[in-house]
Amino acid sequence: MKKKIWLFAAPLMAAAMIGCKPTDGKKSVKENLVNPLVERLEAIPDTCFIFGHHDDPMYGIGWSFEEGRSDVKSVCGKYPGMMSFDLGGLELGNDKNLDGVPFDKMREEIIKQDQRGGFITLSWHLRNPKTEGDSWDVSDSTVVATILNDAQMKRKMESWLDNVANFLKSLKDKDGKDVNVIFRPWHEHTGSWFWWGQKLCTDDEYKALWKLTADRLKEDGVKNVIYAYSPGTEPKTVEQYLKRFPDGDIIKVVGVDCYQYGEGYAETVDKGLSIVDSVAQQRHLIPALTETGFEGLNDATWWTQTLLPALSKHKLAYVVVWRNAWDKEGHFYAPYPGQISADDFKRFADNPRTIFAD
Ligand code: BMA
């Protein structure tokens, strides 16, 4: 997909992926492109959203690393319109990420997804640079401050970012053109379960971490990313949502990570997305449900009776559900053949609102 074609064909392409017709003509084609990916996301008709799945082509229930296989495709015949992958482990120079996905395979699948006209988003569950624990190691509440104030720790973080930059720059299609991706580091920072979370750093430190990230990747020559900001559901107002919003125009996608745990999902998603809608409109950003799902999908009609209605009031470019883990029993968020919500998922995939890569 070439830049010029995207400029004019983006709305058609988004529509062609699903047979969804753009419903209004208000999405303008801007002359100064930040990144053609922004244009493609902005071209998603207001009434539609891209469906995404984390690690979709890597593994699923009862299988791993089988060429072409995907639980989503096995159920509905189509790949997700968006593939999500995680870079955790890349910072250390590992061959595989924290969930056992080889980075070479990830690069291949990113390129394939781009070739089929689909979208890619990358998260980063990186290690804790100070304690050498994982992302969830919150035993030291000064990690972000140390990265910012201690020269040696800062250099370590920069070298980790250089590894990320090298991977991002290696994403090229068969014609040598950049494959553009959404990068979503420092997510769910409004909770305190990651070392960059709410109680683990100040507002200014969190913002400085973002600046360090964007500046370093830019210095490293990365041109193929746009950044997504994705708090959890803790912010209850636009003001709270924006409290740690990075300065400048780093962020292009605003989202929320919101899962179903027991009752109240519809209401929580609705509140979270109302805030996202407002911020997206005020700042001309792209709204998304950056992570969601119901672990174990113990509800035969979750897709059309819970998820679709919960999203119905909101404009969204995309929705991502989390992984169908090969390594943790019951940890899955998309159906697989025979799973109780599989038939309902087919109806969801046939719904004119949802965009898959077919
Ligand atoms: C979490 C879980 C973990 C996984 C991590 C990064 O939500 O799925 O098992 O390691 O995401 O993918």
Short mmCIF file of C-alpha atoms in Angstrom, two decimals, chain A:
data_model
loop_
_atom_site.label_atom_id
_atom_site.label_comp_id
_atom_site.label_asym_id
_atom_site.label_seq_id
_atom_site.Cartn_x
_atom_site.Cartn_y
_atom_site.Cartn_z
CA MET A 1 0.00 0.00 0.00
CA LYS A 2 1.50 3.21 -1.09
CA LYS A 3 1.16 6.61 0.44
CA LYS A 4 -0.61 8.17 -2.52
CA ILE A 5 -3.06 5.35 -2.87
CA TRP A 6 -3.88 5.57 0.84
CA LEU A 7 -4.64 9.25 0.58
CA PHE A 8 -7.46 8.63 -1.80
CA ALA A 9 -8.33 5.04 -1.21
CA ALA A 10 -8.35 4.87 2.57
CA PRO A 11 -12.11 5.27 3.06
CA LEU A 12 -12.76 2.82 0.27
CA MET A 13 -10.27 0.39 1.65
CA ALA A 14 -11.72 0.47 5.12
CA ALA A 15 -15.11 -0.01 3.53
CA ALA A 16 -13.96 -2.76 1.21
CA MET A 17 -12.59 -4.78 4.09
CA ILE A 18 -16.13 -5.25 5.36
CA GLY A 19 -18.56 -3.94 2.85
CA CYS A 20 -19.20 -1.09 5.31
CA LYS A 21 -20.08 2.17 3.62
CA PRO A 22 -18.68 5.49 4.84
CA THR A 23 -21.69 7.29 6.29
CA ASP A 24 -20.53 10.87 6.09
CA GLY A 25 -18.19 13.00 4.10
CA LYS A 26 -16.72 14.94 6.99
CA LYS A 27 -13.42 13.11 7.25
CA SER A 28 -11.08 15.33 5.39
CA VAL A 29 -7.85 14.39 3.69
CA LYS A 30 -5.15 16.43 5.37
CA GLU A 31 -2.26 17.68 3.34
CA ASN A 32 0.41 17.30 5.99
CA LEU A 33 0.58 13.63 6.73
CA VAL A 34 2.10 12.72 10.07
CA ASN A 35 1.91 9.13 9.07
CA PRO A 36 -0.37 7.49 6.48
CA LEU A 37 -1.63 5.20 9.22
CA VAL A 38 -3.41 8.17 10.81
CA GLU A 39 -5.27 8.74 7.56
CA ARG A 40 -6.30 5.13 7.34
CA LEU A 41 -7.60 5.10 10.92
CA GLU A 42 -9.42 8.38 10.46
CA ALA A 43 -11.07 6.93 7.40
CA ILE A 44 -12.83 4.22 9.37
CA PRO A 45 -16.51 5.11 9.04
CA ASP A 46 -18.07 6.38 12.28
CA THR A 47 -20.44 3.46 12.46
CA CYS A 48 -17.70 0.81 12.15
CA PHE A 49 -14.69 -0.39 14.09
CA ILE A 50 -11.77 -2.69 13.39
CA PHE A 51 -11.74 -5.90 15.41
CA GLY A 52 -8.34 -6.78 16.88
CA HIS A 53 -6.88 -9.78 18.71
CA HIS A 54 -3.59 -10.05 20.61
CA ASP A 55 -1.10 -12.65 19.29
CA ASP A 56 -3.79 -13.94 16.93
CA PRO A 57 -1.60 -15.76 14.36
CA MET A 58 0.92 -17.01 16.95
CA TYR A 59 -1.01 -19.49 19.04
CA GLY A 60 -4.48 -20.39 20.22
CA ILE A 61 -6.31 -23.02 22.17
CA GLY A 62 -4.56 -26.36 21.55
CA TRP A 63 -2.00 -25.10 19.02
CA SER A 64 0.98 -22.84 18.60
CA PHE A 65 2.95 -21.50 15.64
CA GLU A 66 1.10 -23.22 12.79
CA GLU A 67 1.44 -21.35 9.52
CA GLY A 68 -1.73 -19.42 8.63
CA ARG A 69 -3.69 -20.59 11.67
CA SER A 70 -5.76 -18.24 13.82
CA ASP A 71 -8.58 -19.07 16.28
CA VAL A 72 -10.52 -16.06 14.99
CA LYS A 73 -10.16 -17.19 11.37
CA SER A 74 -11.04 -20.79 12.26
CA VAL A 75 -14.32 -19.54 13.75
CA CYS A 76 -15.42 -16.85 11.29
CA GLY A 77 -13.26 -17.34 8.18
CA LYS A 78 -11.48 -14.00 8.47
CA TYR A 79 -8.37 -12.70 10.18
CA PRO A 80 -8.82 -9.86 12.65
CA GLY A 81 -8.56 -6.42 11.05
CA MET A 82 -5.98 -5.56 13.68
CA MET A 83 -3.23 -7.76 15.08
CA SER A 84 -1.74 -6.87 18.47
CA PHE A 85 1.70 -8.05 19.61
CA ASP A 86 3.93 -7.36 22.61
CA LEU A 87 7.58 -6.31 22.56
CA GLY A 88 8.39 -7.37 26.16
CA GLY A 89 11.86 -8.94 26.15
CA LEU A 90 13.09 -7.09 23.08
CA GLU A 91 14.78 -4.55 25.37
CA LEU A 92 17.09 -7.30 26.69
CA GLY A 93 17.95 -8.48 23.20
CA ASN A 94 15.98 -11.71 23.68
CA ASP A 95 14.91 -13.77 20.64
CA LYS A 96 11.42 -14.32 22.07
CA ASN A 97 9.01 -12.09 23.95
CA LEU A 98 7.67 -12.74 27.43
CA ASP A 99 4.96 -15.03 26.05
CA GLY A 100 7.33 -17.12 23.92
CA VAL A 101 6.75 -15.36 20.59
CA PRO A 102 9.94 -15.13 18.48
CA PHE A 103 10.54 -11.57 17.33
CA ASP A 104 11.43 -12.81 13.82
CA LYS A 105 8.03 -14.48 13.59
CA MET A 106 6.41 -11.30 14.91
CA ARG A 107 8.08 -9.26 12.17
CA GLU A 108 6.85 -11.76 9.54
CA GLU A 109 3.28 -11.66 10.82
CA ILE A 110 3.29 -7.85 11.02
CA ILE A 111 4.36 -7.68 7.39
CA LYS A 112 1.72 -10.25 6.37
CA GLN A 113 -0.99 -8.35 8.21
CA ASP A 114 0.04 -5.15 6.47
CA GLN A 115 -0.02 -6.95 3.12
CA ARG A 116 -3.58 -8.11 3.66
CA GLY A 117 -4.60 -4.50 4.37
CA GLY A 118 -4.83 -4.98 8.12
CA PHE A 119 -3.58 -2.92 11.05
CA ILE A 120 -0.97 -3.56 13.75
CA THR A 121 -0.66 -2.38 17.36
CA LEU A 122 2.26 -3.11 19.68
CA SER A 123 2.33 -3.04 23.48
CA TRP A 124 5.45 -3.35 25.64
CA HIS A 125 5.51 -5.34 28.88
CA LEU A 126 9.17 -4.56 29.41
CA ARG A 127 11.31 -5.59 32.36
CA ASN A 128 11.95 -3.39 35.37
CA PRO A 129 15.33 -1.77 34.60
CA LYS A 130 16.15 -1.14 38.26
CA THR A 131 15.12 -4.32 40.07
CA GLU A 132 15.50 -6.59 37.01
CA GLY A 133 12.07 -7.97 37.77
CA ASP A 134 9.19 -7.87 35.28
CA SER A 135 6.68 -5.13 34.40
CA TRP A 136 4.61 -6.12 37.41
CA ASP A 137 7.50 -5.70 39.88
CA VAL A 138 6.37 -2.70 41.91
CA SER A 139 8.67 -3.41 44.87
CA ASP A 140 10.59 -0.18 44.20
CA SER A 141 8.57 3.00 43.78
CA THR A 142 11.44 5.08 42.41
CA VAL A 143 12.11 3.32 39.10
CA VAL A 144 10.79 6.08 36.81
CA ALA A 145 12.51 8.76 38.92
CA THR A 146 15.77 6.82 38.72
CA ILE A 147 15.54 6.49 34.93
CA LEU A 148 15.10 10.24 34.71
CA ASN A 149 17.72 11.30 37.25
CA ASP A 150 20.45 8.71 37.26
CA ALA A 151 22.71 8.90 34.21
CA GLN A 152 23.54 5.20 34.18
CA MET A 153 19.90 4.13 34.46
CA LYS A 154 18.93 6.61 31.78
CA ARG A 155 21.54 5.15 29.45
CA LYS A 156 20.18 1.69 30.15
CA MET A 157 16.65 2.81 29.26
CA GLU A 158 17.92 4.52 26.12
CA SER A 159 19.69 1.36 25.04
CA TRP A 160 16.45 -0.56 25.61
CA LEU A 161 14.65 1.99 23.45
CA ASP A 162 17.34 1.59 20.79
CA ASN A 163 16.50 -2.12 20.63
CA VAL A 164 12.84 -1.25 20.15
CA ALA A 165 13.81 1.30 17.48
CA ASN A 166 15.83 -1.29 15.57
CA PHE A 167 12.89 -3.66 15.52
CA LEU A 168 10.46 -0.94 14.43
CA LYS A 169 12.79 0.19 11.66
CA SER A 170 13.07 -3.39 10.42
CA LEU A 171 9.34 -3.47 9.59
CA LYS A 172 9.40 -3.12 5.82
CA ASP A 173 7.09 -4.52 3.18
CA LYS A 174 8.28 -6.43 0.13
CA ASP A 175 8.96 -3.18 -1.72
CA GLY A 176 11.11 -1.90 1.16
CA LYS A 177 8.46 0.57 2.34
CA ASP A 178 7.89 1.15 6.05
CA VAL A 179 5.09 -0.80 7.68
CA ASN A 180 3.35 1.67 9.99
CA VAL A 181 2.23 0.54 13.41
CA ILE A 182 0.56 1.84 16.55
CA PHE A 183 2.91 1.74 19.56
CA ARG A 184 1.24 1.65 22.99
CA PRO A 185 3.88 1.68 25.72
CA TRP A 186 3.31 2.72 29.37
CA HIS A 187 -0.27 1.47 29.35
CA GLU A 188 -2.72 1.14 32.26
CA HIS A 189 -0.68 3.69 34.18
CA THR A 190 -3.73 4.84 36.17
CA GLY A 191 -3.55 1.59 38.12
CA SER A 192 -0.52 0.65 40.22
CA TRP A 193 0.34 -2.84 38.97
CA PHE A 194 3.14 -1.85 36.56
CA TRP A 195 6.35 -0.09 37.70
CA TRP A 196 5.28 3.04 35.75
CA GLY A 197 1.84 3.10 37.42
CA GLN A 198 -0.09 5.70 39.38
CA LYS A 199 1.53 5.25 42.78
CA LEU A 200 4.96 4.53 41.37
CA CYS A 201 5.71 7.94 39.85
CA THR A 202 4.45 11.52 39.79
CA ASP A 203 2.46 13.06 36.94
CA ASP A 204 5.53 14.91 35.72
CA GLU A 205 7.74 11.84 35.91
CA TYR A 206 5.24 9.82 33.91
CA LYS A 207 5.06 12.51 31.25
CA ALA A 208 8.86 12.74 31.18
CA LEU A 209 9.04 8.98 30.60
CA TRP A 210 6.87 9.41 27.51
CA LYS A 211 8.99 12.30 26.28
CA LEU A 212 12.16 10.28 26.75
CA THR A 213 10.57 7.44 24.77
CA ALA A 214 9.32 9.55 21.87
CA ASP A 215 12.51 11.63 21.71
CA ARG A 216 14.79 8.61 21.70
CA LEU A 217 12.83 6.75 19.03
CA LYS A 218 12.82 9.90 16.92
CA GLU A 219 16.58 10.34 17.35
CA ASP A 220 16.97 6.72 16.36
CA GLY A 221 15.20 7.50 13.10
CA VAL A 222 11.89 5.74 13.76
CA LYS A 223 9.24 7.17 11.43
CA ASN A 224 6.71 4.39 11.23
CA VAL A 225 4.92 4.64 14.58
CA ILE A 226 2.03 6.56 16.00
CA TYR A 227 1.52 6.45 19.76
CA ALA A 228 -1.51 5.32 21.72
CA TYR A 229 -2.35 6.43 25.25
CA SER A 230 -4.31 3.81 27.18
CA PRO A 231 -5.14 4.26 30.84
CA GLY A 232 -7.30 1.81 32.72
CA THR A 233 -10.82 2.64 33.86
CA GLU A 234 -9.70 4.57 36.96
CA PRO A 235 -10.18 8.10 35.50
CA LYS A 236 -13.78 9.16 36.05
CA THR A 237 -13.58 12.54 34.31
CA VAL A 238 -11.85 14.02 31.28
CA GLU A 239 -9.67 15.99 33.66
CA GLN A 240 -8.50 12.86 35.46
CA TYR A 241 -7.96 11.12 32.13
CA LEU A 242 -5.70 13.94 30.96
CA LYS A 243 -3.77 14.32 34.22
CA ARG A 244 -0.78 12.36 32.93
CA PHE A 245 -1.33 12.98 29.23
CA PRO A 246 2.07 13.45 27.53
CA ASP A 247 2.86 17.03 26.51
CA GLY A 248 3.15 18.13 22.90
CA ASP A 249 1.59 16.15 20.10
CA ILE A 250 3.11 12.76 20.83
CA ILE A 251 -0.22 10.95 21.15
CA LYS A 252 -2.43 10.14 18.15
CA VAL A 253 -4.70 7.44 19.57
CA VAL A 254 -6.62 7.73 22.83
CA GLY A 255 -8.10 4.66 24.39
CA VAL A 256 -9.00 2.80 27.51
CA ASP A 257 -8.28 -0.74 28.70
CA CYS A 258 -11.44 -2.19 30.17
CA TYR A 259 -12.25 -5.85 30.91
CA GLN A 260 -15.36 -7.63 32.07
CA TYR A 261 -15.02 -8.87 35.65
CA GLY A 262 -18.38 -9.89 37.06
CA GLU A 263 -21.18 -7.32 36.73
CA GLY A 264 -21.10 -3.77 35.45
CA TYR A 265 -19.06 -4.14 32.28
CA ALA A 266 -21.48 -2.29 29.99
CA GLU A 267 -21.57 0.67 32.33
CA THR A 268 -17.80 0.78 32.85
CA VAL A 269 -17.07 0.60 29.12
CA ASP A 270 -19.70 3.23 28.45
CA LYS A 271 -18.17 5.62 30.99
CA GLY A 272 -14.62 4.97 29.82
CA LEU A 273 -15.53 5.45 26.17
CA SER A 274 -17.50 8.63 26.90
CA ILE A 275 -14.27 10.14 28.26
CA VAL A 276 -12.29 8.82 25.30
CA ASP A 277 -14.90 10.27 22.89
CA SER A 278 -14.65 13.71 24.48
CA VAL A 279 -10.86 13.75 24.47
CA ALA A 280 -10.72 12.47 20.89
CA GLN A 281 -13.13 15.15 19.72
CA GLN A 282 -11.51 18.01 21.64
CA ARG A 283 -8.01 17.13 20.48
CA HIS A 284 -8.73 15.59 17.08
CA LEU A 285 -7.37 12.20 18.08
CA ILE A 286 -8.38 8.67 17.18
CA PRO A 287 -10.59 6.87 19.75
CA ALA A 288 -10.17 3.18 20.53
CA LEU A 289 -10.96 0.46 23.04
CA THR A 290 -7.30 -0.47 23.34
CA GLU A 291 -7.85 -3.68 25.36
CA THR A 292 -10.98 -5.48 26.36
CA GLY A 293 -12.50 -8.90 26.78
CA PHE A 294 -14.17 -11.42 29.02
CA GLU A 295 -11.68 -14.05 30.14
CA GLY A 296 -12.94 -17.57 29.41
CA LEU A 297 -16.01 -16.28 27.49
CA ASN A 298 -18.48 -18.10 29.66
CA ASP A 299 -21.41 -16.41 27.91
CA ALA A 300 -22.74 -17.81 24.62
CA THR A 301 -23.90 -14.42 23.33
CA TRP A 302 -21.24 -12.12 24.76
CA TRP A 303 -20.27 -10.67 21.36
CA THR A 304 -23.66 -9.51 20.12
CA GLN A 305 -25.52 -9.08 23.41
CA THR A 306 -22.81 -7.53 25.59
CA LEU A 307 -19.90 -6.15 23.56
CA LEU A 308 -21.78 -4.71 20.55
CA PRO A 309 -24.46 -2.94 22.63
CA ALA A 310 -21.78 -1.61 25.02
CA LEU A 311 -20.02 0.03 22.08
CA SER A 312 -23.15 1.19 20.28
CA LYS A 313 -23.13 4.78 21.54
CA HIS A 314 -19.50 5.44 20.71
CA LYS A 315 -17.25 6.22 17.78
CA LEU A 316 -14.26 3.94 17.79
CA ALA A 317 -11.56 3.14 15.28
CA TYR A 318 -10.77 -0.23 16.83
CA VAL A 319 -11.33 -2.70 19.64
CA VAL A 320 -8.69 -5.23 20.72
CA VAL A 321 -9.38 -8.38 22.74
CA TRP A 322 -6.50 -10.05 24.56
CA ARG A 323 -4.72 -13.33 23.83
CA ASN A 324 -5.81 -16.97 23.59
CA ALA A 325 -2.95 -18.17 25.77
CA TRP A 326 -1.21 -21.45 25.00
CA ASP A 327 0.53 -21.32 28.38
CA LYS A 328 -2.27 -20.50 30.87
CA GLU A 329 -5.41 -22.59 31.00
CA GLY A 330 -8.63 -20.63 30.66
CA HIS A 331 -6.79 -17.41 29.73
CA PHE A 332 -8.50 -16.65 26.41
CA TYR A 333 -10.59 -13.78 25.03
CA ALA A 334 -11.51 -14.87 21.49
CA PRO A 335 -13.51 -17.98 20.67
CA TYR A 336 -12.09 -21.10 19.03
CA PRO A 337 -14.05 -23.78 17.16
CA GLY A 338 -16.49 -25.42 19.56
CA GLN A 339 -16.19 -22.68 22.21
CA ILE A 340 -19.66 -21.69 23.48
CA SER A 341 -19.56 -18.17 22.03
CA ALA A 342 -18.28 -19.26 18.59
CA ASP A 343 -21.66 -19.02 16.79
CA ASP A 344 -22.31 -15.64 18.30
CA PHE A 345 -18.86 -14.49 17.25
CA LYS A 346 -19.78 -15.40 13.64
CA ARG A 347 -22.79 -13.12 13.93
CA PHE A 348 -20.52 -10.41 15.35
CA ALA A 349 -18.08 -10.85 12.45
CA ASP A 350 -21.00 -10.62 9.98
CA ASN A 351 -22.34 -7.48 11.60
CA PRO A 352 -21.83 -4.47 9.30
CA ARG A 353 -20.14 -2.55 12.12
CA THR A 354 -17.14 -4.86 12.48
CA ILE A 355 -14.07 -4.73 10.27
CA PHE A 356 -11.99 -7.84 9.70
CA ALA A 357 -9.19 -8.46 7.22
CA ASP A 358 -10.81 -10.59 4.55
#
